[in-house]
Every structure is written in C-alpha cells, then in structure tokens.
Amino acid sequence: MGKRIDYYDDPKAPTANSLVPSVNVFVVNERDEVLMIRRTDNDNWAVPGGALGLGASVPDAAVRKTLEVTGITCVITGTIGIYSDPKHIIYYTSDGEARQEFSLVFAAYPLAGEPTPSDESREVVWVPKHELTGYRMDRSMRLRVEHFLAGGPTYIG
C-alpha cells in the first residue's frame, strides 16, 4: 500500500489533480466514547471514513465506509460539517493522485459489531471524548475533532 501525505498551505505540495467527495463519521457509543482508527497509510489517528463512490448516497457511503474500516455498523444522526479547504492537498504515493480536500462529516451511533482493523485501519478503538485531543492526527482531522467537541453549529468551510 502507498502512503498518504497531507500538505497544508505548503508551496512544496503537488498541484491538486482531483476532487473526490468523501465522508467522515464520529460514531459515539453509550459510554460517550468516539470510534477512532489508526490509519495504515500515514499512521495518524482519524475517525472512520472514505470516498463516496458512484451509485451511493452520502449516508449510505458513511455507514458503509465505517463498517468497512472498523467492523462497526452505525446509523447517521446528524451533520458536523462540510470541509472543503483548497489549501489542504492529500497526496497518494501509490498513484500520484493529489486530492483537494472535500469531506462531509457526520455524527452517528453504533448499532452492532466489534472494533476490527482492516486494510485501511491498523487499530480501531473507542476513545473517551476528553482524550481525543491527545491522539496524533493531521491538522484537518484535528479541526474536525475540535468542531465535534464544540458541539455546533454545523461547520461550513
């Protein structure tokens, strides 16, 4: 598997050559813990998510990607924000894709399953909300976490 490199407002970043809608999901259980993954492509922590494929609705993609990368089935309960910063470029070494950030971020609760790593997640854990900021993550994911913890309004930016 190739690596993912995140650039932010970096003159050394490659020029974006794609824009792919993606989803991220803050799944919160009854103990007020958030489902987090440790990514295999950059070793950072993140909430589950991934690209929106053709033929999928946004909520279906959010539920499907969460299940694929964590083993947890969830139901979407709300919107955290829309993230579309052209200064954030995500470079994939496997194919040279340089993607401009575009992500829809949701809140959800779990229905079933056990945290299970996948090809995209080295670790899958439930993290108490008050510990989230102690995990290593990219700047854009940290911004999502901050907005989630603040509790609204929906972020649009």
Short mmCIF file of N, CA and C in Angstrom, two decimals:
data_model
loop_
_atom_site.label_atom_id
_atom_site.label_comp_id
_atom_site.label_asym_id
_atom_site.label_seq_id
_atom_site.Cartn_x
_atom_site.Cartn_y
_atom_site.Cartn_z
N MET A 1 0.85 -1.18 0.00
CA MET A 1 0.00 0.00 0.00
C MET A 1 0.89 1.24 0.00
N GLY A 2 0.48 2.24 -0.78
CA GLY A 2 1.20 3.50 -0.81
C GLY A 2 0.92 4.31 0.45
N LYS A 3 1.54 5.45 0.50
CA LYS A 3 1.39 6.35 1.63
C LYS A 3 0.48 7.52 1.27
N ARG A 4 -0.08 8.12 2.30
CA ARG A 4 -0.87 9.34 2.18
C ARG A 4 -0.05 10.44 2.84
N ILE A 5 0.13 11.54 2.13
CA ILE A 5 0.86 12.68 2.68
C ILE A 5 -0.07 13.89 2.62
N ASP A 6 -0.31 14.50 3.77
CA ASP A 6 -1.16 15.68 3.84
C ASP A 6 -0.30 16.94 3.83
N TYR A 7 -0.67 17.86 2.96
CA TYR A 7 0.00 19.16 2.87
C TYR A 7 -1.03 20.23 3.21
N TYR A 8 -0.59 21.26 3.91
CA TYR A 8 -1.49 22.38 4.16
C TYR A 8 -0.76 23.68 3.88
N ASP A 9 -1.28 24.43 2.90
CA ASP A 9 -0.73 25.73 2.53
C ASP A 9 0.78 25.64 2.37
N ASP A 10 1.22 24.60 1.69
CA ASP A 10 2.64 24.29 1.54
C ASP A 10 3.07 24.52 0.09
N PRO A 11 4.02 25.41 -0.16
CA PRO A 11 4.45 25.65 -1.54
C PRO A 11 5.09 24.42 -2.18
N LYS A 12 5.51 23.43 -1.38
CA LYS A 12 6.09 22.20 -1.93
C LYS A 12 5.02 21.14 -2.24
N ALA A 13 3.77 21.44 -1.94
CA ALA A 13 2.69 20.48 -2.20
C ALA A 13 2.49 20.33 -3.70
N PRO A 14 2.15 19.14 -4.14
CA PRO A 14 1.81 18.97 -5.55
C PRO A 14 0.52 19.72 -5.87
N THR A 15 0.36 20.08 -7.14
CA THR A 15 -0.88 20.73 -7.58
C THR A 15 -2.01 19.71 -7.57
N ALA A 16 -3.15 20.11 -7.04
CA ALA A 16 -4.30 19.20 -6.99
C ALA A 16 -4.68 18.76 -8.39
N ASN A 17 -4.96 17.45 -8.54
CA ASN A 17 -5.41 16.91 -9.82
C ASN A 17 -6.72 16.15 -9.69
N SER A 18 -7.34 16.21 -8.49
CA SER A 18 -8.64 15.57 -8.32
C SER A 18 -9.39 16.21 -7.16
N LEU A 19 -10.68 16.03 -7.21
CA LEU A 19 -11.58 16.43 -6.12
C LEU A 19 -12.57 15.29 -5.97
N VAL A 20 -12.50 14.59 -4.84
CA VAL A 20 -13.31 13.40 -4.62
C VAL A 20 -14.14 13.61 -3.36
N PRO A 21 -15.47 13.63 -3.47
CA PRO A 21 -16.27 13.74 -2.26
C PRO A 21 -15.99 12.56 -1.32
N SER A 22 -15.82 12.88 -0.05
CA SER A 22 -15.59 11.82 0.93
C SER A 22 -16.43 12.10 2.18
N VAL A 23 -16.46 11.12 3.06
CA VAL A 23 -17.23 11.21 4.30
C VAL A 23 -16.34 10.83 5.48
N ASN A 24 -16.62 11.43 6.63
CA ASN A 24 -16.03 11.02 7.90
C ASN A 24 -17.18 10.91 8.90
N VAL A 25 -17.03 10.00 9.88
CA VAL A 25 -18.12 9.73 10.80
C VAL A 25 -17.63 9.68 12.24
N PHE A 26 -18.22 10.51 13.10
CA PHE A 26 -17.98 10.47 14.54
C PHE A 26 -19.03 9.55 15.14
N VAL A 27 -18.66 8.29 15.37
CA VAL A 27 -19.55 7.32 15.98
C VAL A 27 -19.34 7.41 17.50
N VAL A 28 -20.41 7.69 18.24
CA VAL A 28 -20.32 7.85 19.69
C VAL A 28 -21.18 6.78 20.36
N ASN A 29 -20.56 6.01 21.26
CA ASN A 29 -21.30 4.93 21.93
C ASN A 29 -21.96 5.44 23.22
N GLU A 30 -22.62 4.52 23.93
CA GLU A 30 -23.37 4.88 25.14
C GLU A 30 -22.47 5.32 26.29
N ARG A 31 -21.17 5.04 26.21
CA ARG A 31 -20.21 5.47 27.23
C ARG A 31 -19.58 6.83 26.87
N ASP A 32 -20.12 7.48 25.82
CA ASP A 32 -19.63 8.77 25.34
C ASP A 32 -18.20 8.67 24.82
N GLU A 33 -17.90 7.54 24.18
CA GLU A 33 -16.60 7.30 23.55
C GLU A 33 -16.76 7.40 22.04
N VAL A 34 -15.70 7.84 21.39
CA VAL A 34 -15.69 8.04 19.94
C VAL A 34 -14.87 6.93 19.28
N LEU A 35 -15.39 6.38 18.21
CA LEU A 35 -14.69 5.35 17.45
C LEU A 35 -13.58 5.99 16.62
N MET A 36 -12.35 5.54 16.85
CA MET A 36 -11.18 6.09 16.16
C MET A 36 -10.40 4.97 15.49
N ILE A 37 -9.76 5.32 14.38
CA ILE A 37 -8.88 4.38 13.68
C ILE A 37 -7.48 4.96 13.60
N ARG A 38 -6.51 4.07 13.60
CA ARG A 38 -5.13 4.46 13.29
C ARG A 38 -4.91 4.02 11.85
N ARG A 39 -4.73 4.99 10.97
CA ARG A 39 -4.66 4.74 9.54
C ARG A 39 -3.42 3.92 9.17
N THR A 40 -3.54 3.05 8.18
CA THR A 40 -2.39 2.29 7.73
C THR A 40 -1.52 3.09 6.76
N ASP A 41 -2.09 4.10 6.10
CA ASP A 41 -1.33 4.82 5.07
C ASP A 41 -0.48 5.97 5.59
N ASN A 42 -0.73 6.44 6.82
CA ASN A 42 0.11 7.51 7.37
C ASN A 42 0.32 7.39 8.89
N ASP A 43 -0.26 6.38 9.51
CA ASP A 43 -0.12 6.09 10.93
C ASP A 43 -0.76 7.14 11.84
N ASN A 44 -1.54 8.05 11.28
CA ASN A 44 -2.26 9.04 12.08
C ASN A 44 -3.59 8.47 12.54
N TRP A 45 -4.15 9.09 13.58
CA TRP A 45 -5.47 8.73 14.07
C TRP A 45 -6.53 9.56 13.37
N ALA A 46 -7.69 8.98 13.17
CA ALA A 46 -8.78 9.66 12.47
C ALA A 46 -10.09 8.98 12.83
N VAL A 47 -11.20 9.66 12.54
CA VAL A 47 -12.49 8.99 12.60
C VAL A 47 -12.65 8.24 11.28
N PRO A 48 -13.46 7.18 11.25
CA PRO A 48 -13.59 6.40 10.03
C PRO A 48 -14.20 7.22 8.90
N GLY A 49 -13.91 6.78 7.68
CA GLY A 49 -14.48 7.44 6.51
C GLY A 49 -13.82 6.96 5.24
N GLY A 50 -14.17 7.65 4.15
CA GLY A 50 -13.61 7.31 2.86
C GLY A 50 -14.37 7.98 1.74
N ALA A 51 -13.98 7.64 0.53
CA ALA A 51 -14.54 8.27 -0.66
C ALA A 51 -15.97 7.83 -0.93
N LEU A 52 -16.73 8.74 -1.50
CA LEU A 52 -18.10 8.47 -1.94
C LEU A 52 -18.02 7.94 -3.36
N GLY A 53 -18.52 6.71 -3.57
CA GLY A 53 -18.47 6.10 -4.89
C GLY A 53 -19.74 6.35 -5.69
N LEU A 54 -19.64 6.15 -6.98
CA LEU A 54 -20.81 6.27 -7.84
C LEU A 54 -21.88 5.29 -7.41
N GLY A 55 -23.11 5.73 -7.46
CA GLY A 55 -24.24 4.87 -7.12
C GLY A 55 -24.57 4.82 -5.64
N ALA A 56 -23.81 5.53 -4.81
CA ALA A 56 -24.06 5.53 -3.36
C ALA A 56 -24.61 6.88 -2.92
N SER A 57 -25.51 6.85 -1.96
CA SER A 57 -25.94 8.10 -1.35
C SER A 57 -24.91 8.47 -0.29
N VAL A 58 -24.92 9.71 0.14
CA VAL A 58 -23.97 10.17 1.16
C VAL A 58 -24.13 9.38 2.46
N PRO A 59 -25.35 9.25 3.03
CA PRO A 59 -25.45 8.49 4.29
C PRO A 59 -25.09 7.01 4.12
N ASP A 60 -25.46 6.42 2.98
CA ASP A 60 -25.09 5.02 2.75
C ASP A 60 -23.58 4.86 2.70
N ALA A 61 -22.89 5.80 2.04
CA ALA A 61 -21.43 5.75 1.97
C ALA A 61 -20.82 5.88 3.36
N ALA A 62 -21.36 6.76 4.18
CA ALA A 62 -20.83 6.95 5.53
C ALA A 62 -20.97 5.67 6.37
N VAL A 63 -22.12 5.04 6.29
CA VAL A 63 -22.34 3.79 7.03
C VAL A 63 -21.46 2.68 6.48
N ARG A 64 -21.38 2.56 5.15
CA ARG A 64 -20.58 1.50 4.51
C ARG A 64 -19.10 1.66 4.84
N LYS A 65 -18.56 2.87 4.70
CA LYS A 65 -17.13 3.08 4.97
C LYS A 65 -16.81 2.83 6.44
N THR A 66 -17.69 3.23 7.34
CA THR A 66 -17.47 2.97 8.76
C THR A 66 -17.39 1.48 9.02
N LEU A 67 -18.32 0.72 8.47
CA LEU A 67 -18.32 -0.73 8.64
C LEU A 67 -17.05 -1.34 8.04
N GLU A 68 -16.68 -0.92 6.83
CA GLU A 68 -15.51 -1.50 6.16
C GLU A 68 -14.22 -1.30 6.94
N VAL A 69 -14.03 -0.12 7.50
CA VAL A 69 -12.74 0.17 8.15
C VAL A 69 -12.72 -0.12 9.64
N THR A 70 -13.91 -0.37 10.26
CA THR A 70 -13.94 -0.57 11.72
C THR A 70 -14.64 -1.83 12.19
N GLY A 71 -15.51 -2.42 11.37
CA GLY A 71 -16.32 -3.56 11.83
C GLY A 71 -17.57 -3.14 12.58
N ILE A 72 -17.84 -1.84 12.65
CA ILE A 72 -18.99 -1.31 13.39
C ILE A 72 -20.06 -0.82 12.42
N THR A 73 -21.29 -1.31 12.60
CA THR A 73 -22.43 -0.80 11.85
C THR A 73 -23.01 0.37 12.65
N CYS A 74 -23.30 1.47 11.95
CA CYS A 74 -23.81 2.65 12.66
C CYS A 74 -25.00 3.24 11.92
N VAL A 75 -25.65 4.19 12.57
CA VAL A 75 -26.73 4.95 11.95
C VAL A 75 -26.37 6.43 12.09
N ILE A 76 -26.53 7.17 11.01
CA ILE A 76 -26.20 8.59 10.99
C ILE A 76 -27.29 9.37 11.74
N THR A 77 -26.84 10.31 12.60
CA THR A 77 -27.79 11.08 13.41
C THR A 77 -27.72 12.58 13.16
N GLY A 78 -26.68 13.04 12.48
CA GLY A 78 -26.57 14.48 12.25
C GLY A 78 -25.33 14.84 11.47
N THR A 79 -25.18 16.14 11.24
CA THR A 79 -24.07 16.66 10.46
C THR A 79 -23.15 17.49 11.35
N ILE A 80 -21.86 17.22 11.27
CA ILE A 80 -20.86 18.01 12.00
C ILE A 80 -20.38 19.17 11.13
N GLY A 81 -20.13 18.88 9.84
CA GLY A 81 -19.65 19.95 8.99
C GLY A 81 -19.32 19.53 7.58
N ILE A 82 -18.97 20.54 6.79
CA ILE A 82 -18.53 20.38 5.41
C ILE A 82 -17.15 21.01 5.32
N TYR A 83 -16.17 20.23 4.89
CA TYR A 83 -14.77 20.66 4.87
C TYR A 83 -14.26 20.64 3.43
N SER A 84 -13.89 21.82 2.92
CA SER A 84 -13.50 21.92 1.51
C SER A 84 -12.36 22.91 1.30
N ASP A 85 -11.33 22.82 2.10
CA ASP A 85 -10.23 23.77 2.06
C ASP A 85 -9.27 23.48 0.90
N PRO A 86 -9.18 24.37 -0.11
CA PRO A 86 -8.27 24.13 -1.23
C PRO A 86 -6.80 24.22 -0.84
N LYS A 87 -6.49 24.70 0.36
CA LYS A 87 -5.11 24.72 0.83
C LYS A 87 -4.66 23.35 1.34
N HIS A 88 -5.62 22.44 1.57
CA HIS A 88 -5.30 21.10 2.05
C HIS A 88 -5.25 20.15 0.85
N ILE A 89 -4.05 19.64 0.56
CA ILE A 89 -3.84 18.69 -0.54
C ILE A 89 -3.43 17.36 0.07
N ILE A 90 -4.08 16.30 -0.37
CA ILE A 90 -3.80 14.95 0.10
C ILE A 90 -3.15 14.20 -1.07
N TYR A 91 -1.89 13.85 -0.90
CA TYR A 91 -1.14 13.19 -1.97
C TYR A 91 -1.02 11.70 -1.67
N TYR A 92 -1.38 10.88 -2.66
CA TYR A 92 -1.31 9.43 -2.55
C TYR A 92 -0.14 8.93 -3.38
N THR A 93 0.88 8.37 -2.72
CA THR A 93 2.09 7.95 -3.42
C THR A 93 1.86 6.76 -4.34
N SER A 94 0.80 5.99 -4.11
CA SER A 94 0.56 4.79 -4.91
C SER A 94 0.21 5.10 -6.36
N ASP A 95 -0.44 6.25 -6.59
CA ASP A 95 -0.86 6.55 -7.96
C ASP A 95 -0.65 8.01 -8.37
N GLY A 96 -0.05 8.82 -7.51
CA GLY A 96 0.22 10.21 -7.85
C GLY A 96 -0.99 11.13 -7.75
N GLU A 97 -2.09 10.62 -7.19
CA GLU A 97 -3.26 11.48 -7.04
C GLU A 97 -2.96 12.55 -6.00
N ALA A 98 -3.27 13.79 -6.33
CA ALA A 98 -3.15 14.92 -5.41
C ALA A 98 -4.55 15.50 -5.26
N ARG A 99 -5.20 15.15 -4.18
CA ARG A 99 -6.63 15.43 -4.00
C ARG A 99 -6.84 16.68 -3.15
N GLN A 100 -7.69 17.57 -3.65
CA GLN A 100 -8.11 18.71 -2.84
C GLN A 100 -9.14 18.22 -1.84
N GLU A 101 -9.02 18.67 -0.60
CA GLU A 101 -9.93 18.24 0.46
C GLU A 101 -11.39 18.57 0.13
N PHE A 102 -12.25 17.58 0.34
CA PHE A 102 -13.70 17.78 0.29
C PHE A 102 -14.34 16.66 1.08
N SER A 103 -14.81 16.96 2.28
CA SER A 103 -15.36 15.92 3.14
C SER A 103 -16.62 16.40 3.85
N LEU A 104 -17.60 15.52 3.88
CA LEU A 104 -18.83 15.72 4.65
C LEU A 104 -18.68 14.91 5.93
N VAL A 105 -18.90 15.56 7.07
CA VAL A 105 -18.62 14.91 8.35
C VAL A 105 -19.91 14.78 9.15
N PHE A 106 -20.14 13.58 9.67
CA PHE A 106 -21.40 13.23 10.32
C PHE A 106 -21.20 12.72 11.74
N ALA A 107 -22.28 12.78 12.51
CA ALA A 107 -22.38 12.14 13.82
C ALA A 107 -23.20 10.87 13.64
N ALA A 108 -22.92 9.86 14.47
CA ALA A 108 -23.64 8.59 14.38
C ALA A 108 -23.57 7.87 15.71
N TYR A 109 -24.41 6.84 15.84
CA TYR A 109 -24.28 5.95 16.99
C TYR A 109 -24.18 4.52 16.47
N PRO A 110 -23.51 3.64 17.24
CA PRO A 110 -23.30 2.26 16.79
C PRO A 110 -24.53 1.41 16.99
N LEU A 111 -24.73 0.48 16.06
CA LEU A 111 -25.82 -0.49 16.16
C LEU A 111 -25.31 -1.89 16.52
N ALA A 112 -24.18 -2.27 15.94
CA ALA A 112 -23.66 -3.62 16.12
C ALA A 112 -22.20 -3.69 15.71
N GLY A 113 -21.56 -4.79 16.10
CA GLY A 113 -20.20 -5.05 15.67
C GLY A 113 -19.17 -4.86 16.77
N GLU A 114 -17.97 -5.29 16.47
CA GLU A 114 -16.83 -5.15 17.36
C GLU A 114 -15.72 -4.43 16.60
N PRO A 115 -14.97 -3.55 17.26
CA PRO A 115 -13.87 -2.87 16.58
C PRO A 115 -12.90 -3.88 15.97
N THR A 116 -12.73 -3.79 14.65
CA THR A 116 -11.92 -4.74 13.92
C THR A 116 -11.08 -4.00 12.88
N PRO A 117 -9.74 -4.12 12.93
CA PRO A 117 -8.90 -3.46 11.93
C PRO A 117 -9.16 -4.00 10.52
N SER A 118 -8.75 -3.20 9.53
CA SER A 118 -8.93 -3.56 8.12
C SER A 118 -7.65 -3.18 7.36
N ASP A 119 -7.71 -3.26 6.04
CA ASP A 119 -6.58 -2.82 5.22
C ASP A 119 -6.29 -1.34 5.42
N GLU A 120 -7.30 -0.58 5.80
CA GLU A 120 -7.15 0.87 5.96
C GLU A 120 -6.92 1.30 7.40
N SER A 121 -7.14 0.40 8.36
CA SER A 121 -7.03 0.76 9.78
C SER A 121 -6.16 -0.25 10.53
N ARG A 122 -5.06 0.24 11.04
CA ARG A 122 -4.12 -0.60 11.80
C ARG A 122 -4.69 -0.93 13.18
N GLU A 123 -5.41 0.04 13.78
CA GLU A 123 -6.06 -0.13 15.07
C GLU A 123 -7.44 0.52 15.01
N VAL A 124 -8.39 -0.04 15.75
CA VAL A 124 -9.72 0.53 15.89
C VAL A 124 -10.06 0.49 17.38
N VAL A 125 -10.32 1.68 17.95
CA VAL A 125 -10.54 1.76 19.40
C VAL A 125 -11.65 2.76 19.71
N TRP A 126 -12.27 2.57 20.87
CA TRP A 126 -13.20 3.54 21.43
C TRP A 126 -12.40 4.47 22.33
N VAL A 127 -12.49 5.77 22.10
CA VAL A 127 -11.70 6.75 22.85
C VAL A 127 -12.65 7.68 23.61
N PRO A 128 -12.45 7.85 24.92
CA PRO A 128 -13.26 8.83 25.65
C PRO A 128 -13.08 10.22 25.03
N LYS A 129 -14.16 10.98 24.93
CA LYS A 129 -14.11 12.29 24.29
C LYS A 129 -12.98 13.16 24.84
N HIS A 130 -12.81 13.15 26.17
CA HIS A 130 -11.80 14.03 26.78
C HIS A 130 -10.37 13.64 26.43
N GLU A 131 -10.16 12.47 25.81
CA GLU A 131 -8.82 12.03 25.42
C GLU A 131 -8.53 12.25 23.93
N LEU A 132 -9.52 12.65 23.15
CA LEU A 132 -9.35 12.76 21.70
C LEU A 132 -8.20 13.66 21.29
N THR A 133 -8.05 14.79 21.95
CA THR A 133 -7.03 15.75 21.53
C THR A 133 -5.61 15.25 21.81
N GLY A 134 -5.46 14.19 22.58
CA GLY A 134 -4.14 13.64 22.86
C GLY A 134 -3.61 12.69 21.79
N TYR A 135 -4.40 12.41 20.77
CA TYR A 135 -4.00 11.49 19.72
C TYR A 135 -3.37 12.25 18.56
N ARG A 136 -2.33 11.64 17.96
CA ARG A 136 -1.66 12.27 16.81
C ARG A 136 -2.56 12.17 15.57
N MET A 137 -2.82 13.32 14.98
CA MET A 137 -3.65 13.35 13.77
C MET A 137 -3.26 14.53 12.91
N ASP A 138 -3.66 14.46 11.66
CA ASP A 138 -3.41 15.56 10.73
C ASP A 138 -4.19 16.79 11.16
N ARG A 139 -3.70 17.96 10.74
CA ARG A 139 -4.32 19.24 11.06
C ARG A 139 -5.81 19.26 10.70
N SER A 140 -6.17 18.75 9.54
CA SER A 140 -7.58 18.79 9.11
C SER A 140 -8.47 17.90 9.97
N MET A 141 -7.96 16.75 10.40
CA MET A 141 -8.74 15.88 11.29
C MET A 141 -8.86 16.53 12.66
N ARG A 142 -7.80 17.16 13.13
CA ARG A 142 -7.85 17.85 14.42
C ARG A 142 -8.92 18.94 14.40
N LEU A 143 -9.03 19.66 13.29
CA LEU A 143 -10.06 20.69 13.15
C LEU A 143 -11.45 20.06 13.25
N ARG A 144 -11.66 18.93 12.61
CA ARG A 144 -12.94 18.23 12.70
C ARG A 144 -13.24 17.83 14.15
N VAL A 145 -12.24 17.31 14.84
CA VAL A 145 -12.41 16.91 16.24
C VAL A 145 -12.78 18.12 17.10
N GLU A 146 -12.11 19.23 16.89
CA GLU A 146 -12.42 20.44 17.65
C GLU A 146 -13.86 20.89 17.43
N HIS A 147 -14.30 20.86 16.17
CA HIS A 147 -15.68 21.25 15.87
C HIS A 147 -16.68 20.27 16.49
N PHE A 148 -16.37 18.99 16.42
CA PHE A 148 -17.23 17.97 17.03
C PHE A 148 -17.36 18.20 18.54
N LEU A 149 -16.23 18.41 19.20
CA LEU A 149 -16.24 18.60 20.65
C LEU A 149 -16.95 19.89 21.05
N ALA A 150 -16.89 20.91 20.19
CA ALA A 150 -17.55 22.18 20.48
C ALA A 150 -19.08 22.05 20.41
N GLY A 151 -19.56 21.06 19.68
CA GLY A 151 -20.99 20.79 19.65
C GLY A 151 -21.84 21.67 18.73
N GLY A 152 -21.24 22.30 17.78
CA GLY A 152 -22.03 23.05 16.80
C GLY A 152 -21.79 24.52 16.87
N PRO A 153 -22.31 25.28 15.97
CA PRO A 153 -23.19 24.89 14.88
C PRO A 153 -22.44 24.11 13.80
N THR A 154 -23.18 23.63 12.80
CA THR A 154 -22.56 22.91 11.70
C THR A 154 -21.50 23.77 11.05
N TYR A 155 -20.30 23.21 10.88
CA TYR A 155 -19.19 23.94 10.26
C TYR A 155 -19.33 23.87 8.74
N ILE A 156 -19.15 25.00 8.10
CA ILE A 156 -19.14 25.04 6.64
C ILE A 156 -17.92 25.84 6.22
N GLY A 157 -16.99 25.16 5.62
CA GLY A 157 -15.76 25.86 5.23
C GLY A 157 -14.83 25.01 4.42
#
